[in-house]
Amino acid sequence: MDQLRFDGRVAVVTGAGGGLGKAYALLLGSRGAKVVVNDLGGARDGAGKSNFADAVVKEIKDKGGVAVADYNSVVEGEKIIKTALDNFGRIDILINNAGILRDKSFQKMSDQDWDLIQAVHLKGAFKTTQAAWETFKKQKYGRVIMTSSNAGIFGNFGQVNYSAAKLGLVGLANTLSIEGAKYNIKVNTIVPTAASRLTEDILPPDMFEAMKPELIAPVVAYMVHESFEASGEVIDSTLGYASKTHFIRSNGTPLKHKPSDPVTIESVREFWPKVVDMRNGKHIDRIAEVTVDLVEKLQEFDERSKQDAAIGRESYWSSYSYNAKDLALYALGVGASVANPGDLKFLYESHDQFAALPTFFVLAGMCMEAPVVPKAMPPGKHADFSNILHGEQYIEFVEGFPGTEGVFETRTYVVDILDKGSSAIAIVNSEIYQDKRLIFRTQQHIFVVGQGGFGGPRGSGKAVDVQAVPKRSPDAVVEQQTSKDQAALYRLSGDLNPLHIDPNVAQISGYKQPILHGLSSLGFAARHVLAKYGNNDPLSVKALKARFAKPVEPGQTLVTEMWAEGSRAHFQTRVKETGNIVIAGAYMDFKNNIGGSGASPAPASTGLKSDGLFAKITEEVSKNPAKAKGVNGVFLYNITENGKTVKKWTLDLKNANVYEGEPKAGKADTTMTVSDTDLIEIASGTINPQVAFMKGKLKISGNIMLAQKLGPLLKSEAKL
Ligand code: NAI
């Protein structure tokens, strides 16, 4: 490896008569730097003066290096820099290392002990660096080190003066790294721990022996080399080990539920756990980002509150991240096996078609911890883990199909609580976003046992219902035995409910043995349907719906019966050993026709009601292009009839252009899918677009916020 050299560079090392500074000076001198060995030569507490530096200069020279001694105090830093300029004509590197200790417990700390420590450490570094700054700027080159301490970062008994000064040096380096950036001046901080006269009575003797300053010197030398580009870093090093320290801010939280709520001491207490939750904490590099970050979060809070107001329910937001390992583990949990070659693409991350099973994404909408159901229960009724059951599940892919790793933001909210007599059913929607784009949505029916009878509705227009399977015998049947370990394996994908593994809990809950997760059985069935009708291609799937009818015991055999109907595969799953139907009324919708009795293609459509609307919009946009451009978006409308897209319209408002078909250049920012009839009702104001969206009549993918901007424009221009 090439040696990192310092030929032609001039380095000033303060406090280099002994300890760490000496090790830095010797190393830099041995690599070609001309070194100013500064040391006041005082005692450990700063008292007195002597010529420590001479011995270090001699050692450098003896080894063929170039060095001069300087005996000034760092408090007069300009004199030290002058020594460099007088002797060598330049300065490139400054290592602020000089230091003393005046330890006292806080109450005994005198003004003098406080002031002297601030003077040597903080003011000394300020003076010396300021004296060199002019030269650094002129030559557009400088490498500066500040020396901090773990006592500053973590605090240390008896060192208030020293801790304050040492953390002050980090602040000094932070700002200088910004001010020096455009002049190629890099300012970094070392946090050393080494054997020296400062630590001889602090470190245990065997540690003292091992903690050689020579082990830290290469770290500091690297950080002052011309090849070192970072600035503002805090690097801790000892015993031949180095690490970086930086501040992390929690994601934080608004201190209220809605923007209009007041902030009170009580609301602060309520939100405190979120204030201090560091799980999604991040480092912020620049002060400006603090504000940008905050503004973005408050905007998001506003937007989310508006969405809640539109539906009259409070949503719960959470994030969900997954990777290739999660996909493979899930696939094993739902019966994928290397024994079946078609399953390999769900199990092996290097497979050229490696992909997620569509049902995997149901997990992102589960939000087991979401308090939405308990909060939405009517007065006198309650829901908790002891009385809820997963009744039905729906998932629909809105935009594309997610990749093999990613992070989602999930919004979960209750859309309705149904009264089924003895029990209640909470219908819980989740919308799953990636980079603010709605990627897919899920709906769960949560059965709340024994909590009905409150006079609520029995059905809901917002529920996606199961569909009875056709009366004829199934078009295809696939059988697969689950393993005894199926539930033990499936639970590792996140549902750790002991009912699925702990025999005692299972018995208390009234089962002979732990039962398989309903979602695991559903995963089996969905795999069977995908392989049969979707060419085993997850991208072919649009949506899936199922009801969990009865439990399955691990080890039982699942028999999936399927019927093809147009683009829909109906299915149900039985347990072979008992004949019981365990998944009922289920279906998987595909993007394409899969055959069967409903496979006739959509009739060609000619005149649509919405043609007139688009003609009107075209006219308005051409009359007032500036207003259209103000929206600054490209919208694609898929107009459907009987569930089939029959016409597409592009509103390219960036260019004030409206035409039939897909965008001619680039991609639509927002895609809206709506039936011809519903679009007319929305445009004429008969249905509110928000309601149409909630009811699934208007499907929006891409930038939803942009669609809201379009709303008023569309209405005002569409007076039919
Ligand atoms: P050291 O006492 O061997 O070296 C410090 C040197 O600075 C001494 O040679 C001293 O004469 C010189 N000095 C003191 N006041 C000065 C002044 N006003 N002007 C010029 N020179 C002056 O101690 P060590 O351990 O090598 O310390 C070096 C630096 O590392 C100090 O800033 C110290 O606070 C810091 N540090 C050391 C740690 C350790 O474990 N040794 C831990 C954390 C920080």
Short mmCIF file of N, CA and C in Angstrom, two decimals, residues 11-142:
data_model
loop_
_atom_site.label_atom_id
_atom_site.label_comp_id
_atom_site.label_asym_id
_atom_site.label_seq_id
_atom_site.Cartn_x
_atom_site.Cartn_y
_atom_site.Cartn_z
N ALA A 11 3.14 21.29 10.00
CA ALA A 11 2.16 20.95 11.04
C ALA A 11 2.53 21.60 12.36
N VAL A 12 1.52 22.18 13.02
CA VAL A 12 1.70 22.67 14.39
C VAL A 12 0.94 21.70 15.31
N VAL A 13 1.65 21.16 16.31
CA VAL A 13 0.98 20.32 17.30
C VAL A 13 1.16 21.01 18.65
N THR A 14 0.04 21.40 19.27
CA THR A 14 0.18 22.08 20.57
C THR A 14 0.25 21.02 21.67
N GLY A 15 0.95 21.38 22.74
CA GLY A 15 1.11 20.43 23.85
C GLY A 15 1.81 19.17 23.41
N ALA A 16 2.83 19.31 22.56
CA ALA A 16 3.47 18.13 21.96
C ALA A 16 4.74 17.71 22.70
N GLY A 17 4.95 18.28 23.91
CA GLY A 17 6.14 17.91 24.66
C GLY A 17 6.04 16.50 25.25
N GLY A 18 4.83 15.98 25.40
CA GLY A 18 4.65 14.65 25.98
C GLY A 18 3.33 14.07 25.54
N GLY A 19 3.01 12.91 26.10
CA GLY A 19 1.69 12.30 25.89
C GLY A 19 1.29 12.15 24.42
N LEU A 20 0.03 12.45 24.17
CA LEU A 20 -0.54 12.27 22.82
C LEU A 20 0.12 13.19 21.79
N GLY A 21 0.33 14.46 22.19
CA GLY A 21 0.89 15.43 21.25
C GLY A 21 2.25 14.99 20.73
N LYS A 22 3.04 14.43 21.63
CA LYS A 22 4.37 13.95 21.23
C LYS A 22 4.22 12.84 20.18
N ALA A 23 3.31 11.92 20.42
CA ALA A 23 3.12 10.81 19.46
C ALA A 23 2.68 11.34 18.10
N TYR A 24 1.81 12.37 18.09
CA TYR A 24 1.36 12.96 16.81
C TYR A 24 2.56 13.59 16.09
N ALA A 25 3.34 14.39 16.86
CA ALA A 25 4.47 15.12 16.26
C ALA A 25 5.48 14.14 15.67
N LEU A 26 5.80 13.08 16.42
CA LEU A 26 6.79 12.11 15.93
C LEU A 26 6.29 11.42 14.65
N LEU A 27 5.03 11.05 14.64
CA LEU A 27 4.51 10.33 13.46
C LEU A 27 4.50 11.24 12.22
N LEU A 28 4.01 12.48 12.41
CA LEU A 28 3.96 13.40 11.25
C LEU A 28 5.37 13.71 10.76
N GLY A 29 6.32 13.91 11.75
CA GLY A 29 7.72 14.19 11.38
C GLY A 29 8.32 13.05 10.59
N SER A 30 7.95 11.81 10.97
CA SER A 30 8.52 10.65 10.28
C SER A 30 7.93 10.46 8.89
N ARG A 31 6.81 11.17 8.59
CA ARG A 31 6.18 11.03 7.27
C ARG A 31 6.38 12.29 6.42
N GLY A 32 7.39 13.09 6.77
CA GLY A 32 7.77 14.18 5.87
C GLY A 32 7.25 15.55 6.22
N ALA A 33 6.37 15.68 7.27
CA ALA A 33 5.88 17.01 7.63
C ALA A 33 6.96 17.76 8.39
N LYS A 34 6.99 19.10 8.22
CA LYS A 34 7.84 19.94 9.07
C LYS A 34 6.98 20.28 10.27
N VAL A 35 7.52 20.03 11.48
CA VAL A 35 6.67 20.10 12.66
C VAL A 35 7.08 21.22 13.63
N VAL A 36 6.09 22.00 14.06
CA VAL A 36 6.31 22.91 15.17
C VAL A 36 5.85 22.17 16.42
N VAL A 37 6.83 21.86 17.29
CA VAL A 37 6.51 21.14 18.52
C VAL A 37 6.27 22.18 19.61
N ASN A 38 4.99 22.46 19.85
CA ASN A 38 4.66 23.47 20.86
C ASN A 38 4.44 22.81 22.21
N ASP A 39 4.99 23.40 23.25
CA ASP A 39 4.62 22.99 24.61
C ASP A 39 5.09 24.05 25.59
N LEU A 40 4.17 24.45 26.44
CA LEU A 40 4.48 25.43 27.48
C LEU A 40 5.40 24.80 28.51
N GLY A 41 5.28 23.49 28.67
CA GLY A 41 6.15 22.78 29.60
C GLY A 41 5.76 22.94 31.05
N GLY A 42 4.47 23.17 31.31
CA GLY A 42 4.03 23.29 32.70
C GLY A 42 3.74 21.94 33.33
N ALA A 43 3.31 22.00 34.60
CA ALA A 43 2.93 20.77 35.29
C ALA A 43 1.54 20.35 34.80
N ARG A 44 1.08 19.23 35.31
CA ARG A 44 -0.21 18.69 34.89
C ARG A 44 -1.36 19.68 35.13
N ASP A 45 -1.23 20.50 36.19
CA ASP A 45 -2.29 21.48 36.45
C ASP A 45 -2.00 22.83 35.79
N GLY A 46 -0.97 22.86 34.96
CA GLY A 46 -0.70 24.08 34.20
C GLY A 46 0.35 24.98 34.84
N ALA A 47 0.78 24.66 36.06
CA ALA A 47 1.73 25.54 36.75
C ALA A 47 3.15 25.37 36.17
N GLY A 48 3.87 26.47 36.15
CA GLY A 48 5.29 26.42 35.75
C GLY A 48 5.49 26.37 34.25
N LYS A 49 6.77 26.20 33.87
CA LYS A 49 7.18 26.29 32.47
C LYS A 49 8.50 25.55 32.31
N SER A 50 8.71 24.81 31.22
CA SER A 50 10.03 24.23 30.96
C SER A 50 10.11 23.85 29.49
N ASN A 51 11.23 23.21 29.10
CA ASN A 51 11.46 23.01 27.67
C ASN A 51 11.24 21.55 27.23
N PHE A 52 10.10 21.01 27.58
CA PHE A 52 9.75 19.63 27.17
C PHE A 52 9.91 19.42 25.67
N ALA A 53 9.57 20.47 24.94
CA ALA A 53 9.47 20.33 23.49
C ALA A 53 10.81 19.96 22.86
N ASP A 54 11.91 20.40 23.51
CA ASP A 54 13.23 20.19 22.89
C ASP A 54 13.51 18.72 22.62
N ALA A 55 13.19 17.87 23.58
CA ALA A 55 13.50 16.45 23.44
C ALA A 55 12.75 15.85 22.25
N VAL A 56 11.53 16.35 22.05
CA VAL A 56 10.72 15.82 20.93
C VAL A 56 11.32 16.29 19.60
N VAL A 57 11.72 17.56 19.56
CA VAL A 57 12.36 18.10 18.35
C VAL A 57 13.60 17.27 18.02
N LYS A 58 14.39 17.00 19.07
CA LYS A 58 15.64 16.24 18.86
C LYS A 58 15.32 14.85 18.28
N GLU A 59 14.28 14.23 18.83
CA GLU A 59 13.94 12.88 18.36
C GLU A 59 13.52 12.88 16.89
N ILE A 60 12.77 13.92 16.51
CA ILE A 60 12.35 14.01 15.09
C ILE A 60 13.58 14.20 14.21
N LYS A 61 14.45 15.13 14.64
CA LYS A 61 15.64 15.43 13.83
C LYS A 61 16.56 14.22 13.74
N ASP A 62 16.71 13.52 14.87
CA ASP A 62 17.59 12.34 14.88
C ASP A 62 17.14 11.31 13.83
N LYS A 63 15.85 11.30 13.57
CA LYS A 63 15.34 10.32 12.59
C LYS A 63 15.29 10.92 11.18
N GLY A 64 15.93 12.10 11.03
CA GLY A 64 16.03 12.69 9.69
C GLY A 64 14.90 13.64 9.35
N GLY A 65 14.05 13.98 10.36
CA GLY A 65 12.92 14.88 10.10
C GLY A 65 13.29 16.34 10.35
N VAL A 66 12.29 17.21 10.16
CA VAL A 66 12.49 18.65 10.34
C VAL A 66 11.50 19.13 11.42
N ALA A 67 12.00 19.82 12.44
CA ALA A 67 11.10 20.30 13.50
C ALA A 67 11.73 21.49 14.23
N VAL A 68 10.86 22.34 14.79
CA VAL A 68 11.34 23.40 15.69
C VAL A 68 10.47 23.36 16.95
N ALA A 69 11.08 23.85 18.04
CA ALA A 69 10.33 23.91 19.30
C ALA A 69 9.67 25.27 19.44
N ASP A 70 8.57 25.29 20.20
CA ASP A 70 7.89 26.56 20.51
C ASP A 70 7.38 26.42 21.93
N TYR A 71 7.65 27.46 22.77
CA TYR A 71 7.34 27.32 24.20
C TYR A 71 6.19 28.23 24.64
N ASN A 72 5.45 28.76 23.67
CA ASN A 72 4.35 29.66 24.02
C ASN A 72 3.15 28.91 24.55
N SER A 73 2.35 29.67 25.31
CA SER A 73 1.08 29.08 25.74
C SER A 73 0.08 29.21 24.60
N VAL A 74 -0.80 28.23 24.49
CA VAL A 74 -1.83 28.30 23.44
C VAL A 74 -2.75 29.50 23.60
N VAL A 75 -2.79 30.05 24.82
CA VAL A 75 -3.62 31.23 25.03
C VAL A 75 -3.11 32.38 24.16
N GLU A 76 -1.84 32.30 23.80
CA GLU A 76 -1.27 33.26 22.85
C GLU A 76 -0.99 32.52 21.54
N GLY A 77 -1.99 31.93 21.02
CA GLY A 77 -1.87 31.06 19.85
C GLY A 77 -1.18 31.71 18.66
N GLU A 78 -1.39 33.03 18.51
CA GLU A 78 -0.81 33.71 17.34
C GLU A 78 0.71 33.59 17.32
N LYS A 79 1.31 33.51 18.54
CA LYS A 79 2.78 33.40 18.60
C LYS A 79 3.23 32.03 18.08
N ILE A 80 2.45 31.02 18.34
CA ILE A 80 2.80 29.66 17.90
C ILE A 80 2.73 29.58 16.37
N ILE A 81 1.68 30.19 15.82
CA ILE A 81 1.52 30.17 14.36
C ILE A 81 2.65 30.97 13.72
N LYS A 82 3.04 32.05 14.42
CA LYS A 82 4.15 32.87 13.89
C LYS A 82 5.42 32.02 13.80
N THR A 83 5.64 31.19 14.81
CA THR A 83 6.82 30.30 14.77
C THR A 83 6.81 29.45 13.50
N ALA A 84 5.63 28.95 13.17
CA ALA A 84 5.53 28.12 11.95
C ALA A 84 5.84 28.95 10.72
N LEU A 85 5.21 30.12 10.62
CA LEU A 85 5.39 30.95 9.42
C LEU A 85 6.83 31.45 9.32
N ASP A 86 7.41 31.86 10.47
CA ASP A 86 8.80 32.37 10.45
C ASP A 86 9.77 31.29 10.02
N ASN A 87 9.56 30.07 10.52
CA ASN A 87 10.54 29.01 10.24
C ASN A 87 10.31 28.31 8.91
N PHE A 88 9.02 28.14 8.57
CA PHE A 88 8.75 27.29 7.39
C PHE A 88 7.95 28.00 6.30
N GLY A 89 7.49 29.23 6.59
CA GLY A 89 6.81 30.01 5.56
C GLY A 89 5.35 29.61 5.32
N ARG A 90 4.83 28.62 6.02
CA ARG A 90 3.43 28.24 5.82
C ARG A 90 2.92 27.41 7.00
N ILE A 91 1.64 27.14 6.99
CA ILE A 91 1.06 26.19 7.94
C ILE A 91 -0.09 25.47 7.25
N ASP A 92 -0.11 24.16 7.35
CA ASP A 92 -1.16 23.37 6.70
C ASP A 92 -2.02 22.60 7.69
N ILE A 93 -1.37 22.23 8.79
CA ILE A 93 -2.04 21.33 9.74
C ILE A 93 -1.93 21.92 11.14
N LEU A 94 -3.07 21.94 11.85
CA LEU A 94 -3.04 22.40 13.24
C LEU A 94 -3.75 21.38 14.12
N ILE A 95 -2.99 20.84 15.06
CA ILE A 95 -3.60 19.88 15.99
C ILE A 95 -3.67 20.55 17.36
N ASN A 96 -4.88 20.94 17.76
CA ASN A 96 -5.09 21.57 19.07
C ASN A 96 -5.17 20.47 20.11
N ASN A 97 -4.08 20.30 20.83
CA ASN A 97 -3.99 19.15 21.73
C ASN A 97 -3.64 19.55 23.16
N ALA A 98 -3.03 20.73 23.35
CA ALA A 98 -2.56 21.11 24.68
C ALA A 98 -3.69 21.02 25.70
N GLY A 99 -3.37 20.58 26.90
CA GLY A 99 -4.42 20.52 27.90
C GLY A 99 -3.89 20.29 29.30
N ILE A 100 -4.69 20.69 30.25
CA ILE A 100 -4.37 20.48 31.67
C ILE A 100 -5.64 20.05 32.39
N LEU A 101 -5.48 19.68 33.64
CA LEU A 101 -6.65 19.31 34.46
C LEU A 101 -6.65 20.10 35.75
N ARG A 102 -7.82 20.47 36.20
CA ARG A 102 -8.02 21.07 37.53
C ARG A 102 -9.30 20.47 38.10
N ASP A 103 -9.26 19.19 38.42
CA ASP A 103 -10.48 18.50 38.85
C ASP A 103 -10.89 18.90 40.27
N LYS A 104 -12.15 19.18 40.45
CA LYS A 104 -12.74 19.48 41.77
C LYS A 104 -14.21 19.12 41.69
N SER A 105 -14.79 18.71 42.81
CA SER A 105 -16.23 18.49 42.76
C SER A 105 -16.90 19.86 42.57
N PHE A 106 -18.12 19.86 42.07
CA PHE A 106 -18.74 21.09 41.58
C PHE A 106 -18.72 22.23 42.59
N GLN A 107 -19.13 21.92 43.83
CA GLN A 107 -19.26 23.02 44.79
C GLN A 107 -17.92 23.60 45.20
N LYS A 108 -16.88 22.78 45.04
CA LYS A 108 -15.55 23.28 45.44
C LYS A 108 -14.83 23.98 44.29
N MET A 109 -15.43 23.95 43.12
CA MET A 109 -14.78 24.52 41.94
C MET A 109 -14.64 26.04 42.07
N SER A 110 -13.40 26.53 42.03
CA SER A 110 -13.18 27.97 42.16
C SER A 110 -13.25 28.63 40.78
N ASP A 111 -13.41 29.94 40.79
CA ASP A 111 -13.40 30.70 39.53
C ASP A 111 -12.11 30.45 38.78
N GLN A 112 -11.02 30.40 39.54
CA GLN A 112 -9.71 30.27 38.91
C GLN A 112 -9.59 28.92 38.18
N ASP A 113 -10.05 27.85 38.87
CA ASP A 113 -9.98 26.52 38.24
C ASP A 113 -10.89 26.45 37.00
N TRP A 114 -12.00 27.13 37.10
CA TRP A 114 -12.92 27.17 35.95
C TRP A 114 -12.26 27.93 34.79
N ASP A 115 -11.81 29.14 35.11
CA ASP A 115 -11.30 30.02 34.04
C ASP A 115 -10.06 29.45 33.37
N LEU A 116 -9.18 28.87 34.16
CA LEU A 116 -7.93 28.39 33.58
C LEU A 116 -8.19 27.24 32.60
N ILE A 117 -9.10 26.37 32.98
CA ILE A 117 -9.42 25.24 32.09
C ILE A 117 -10.05 25.76 30.79
N GLN A 118 -10.99 26.71 30.92
CA GLN A 118 -11.60 27.28 29.70
C GLN A 118 -10.52 27.94 28.85
N ALA A 119 -9.58 28.63 29.54
CA ALA A 119 -8.54 29.37 28.80
C ALA A 119 -7.65 28.43 28.00
N VAL A 120 -7.15 27.39 28.64
CA VAL A 120 -6.19 26.52 27.94
C VAL A 120 -6.90 25.71 26.85
N HIS A 121 -8.01 25.07 27.18
CA HIS A 121 -8.65 24.18 26.19
C HIS A 121 -9.41 24.96 25.12
N LEU A 122 -10.36 25.78 25.59
CA LEU A 122 -11.30 26.36 24.62
C LEU A 122 -10.72 27.62 23.98
N LYS A 123 -10.26 28.54 24.84
CA LYS A 123 -9.73 29.77 24.27
C LYS A 123 -8.43 29.49 23.52
N GLY A 124 -7.60 28.57 24.07
CA GLY A 124 -6.34 28.22 23.41
C GLY A 124 -6.59 27.72 21.98
N ALA A 125 -7.59 26.85 21.83
CA ALA A 125 -7.90 26.33 20.49
C ALA A 125 -8.45 27.44 19.60
N PHE A 126 -9.28 28.30 20.19
CA PHE A 126 -9.82 29.44 19.43
C PHE A 126 -8.70 30.35 18.93
N LYS A 127 -7.78 30.72 19.85
CA LYS A 127 -6.72 31.68 19.48
C LYS A 127 -5.80 31.08 18.41
N THR A 128 -5.39 29.85 18.64
CA THR A 128 -4.41 29.25 17.73
C THR A 128 -5.04 29.04 16.35
N THR A 129 -6.27 28.56 16.34
CA THR A 129 -6.93 28.30 15.05
C THR A 129 -7.20 29.61 14.33
N GLN A 130 -7.63 30.62 15.08
CA GLN A 130 -7.91 31.90 14.43
C GLN A 130 -6.65 32.49 13.79
N ALA A 131 -5.51 32.32 14.48
CA ALA A 131 -4.26 32.86 13.94
C ALA A 131 -3.86 32.15 12.63
N ALA A 132 -4.21 30.88 12.50
CA ALA A 132 -3.83 30.13 11.29
C ALA A 132 -4.87 30.29 10.17
N TRP A 133 -6.08 30.74 10.53
CA TRP A 133 -7.22 30.72 9.60
C TRP A 133 -6.95 31.52 8.31
N GLU A 134 -6.37 32.71 8.49
CA GLU A 134 -6.09 33.60 7.36
C GLU A 134 -5.25 32.88 6.31
N THR A 135 -4.18 32.21 6.80
CA THR A 135 -3.31 31.47 5.88
C THR A 135 -4.07 30.32 5.22
N PHE A 136 -4.82 29.60 6.02
CA PHE A 136 -5.60 28.48 5.47
C PHE A 136 -6.51 28.96 4.32
N LYS A 137 -7.20 30.10 4.58
CA LYS A 137 -8.14 30.60 3.59
C LYS A 137 -7.42 31.00 2.31
N LYS A 138 -6.29 31.70 2.50
CA LYS A 138 -5.55 32.18 1.32
C LYS A 138 -5.08 31.02 0.47
N GLN A 139 -4.56 29.99 1.13
CA GLN A 139 -4.00 28.87 0.36
C GLN A 139 -5.07 27.83 0.01
N LYS A 140 -6.29 28.10 0.48
CA LYS A 140 -7.40 27.15 0.25
C LYS A 140 -7.04 25.74 0.69
N TYR A 141 -6.44 25.68 1.85
CA TYR A 141 -6.09 24.37 2.39
C TYR A 141 -5.85 24.49 3.89
N GLY A 142 -6.44 23.62 4.63
CA GLY A 142 -6.18 23.58 6.07
C GLY A 142 -6.76 22.31 6.67
#
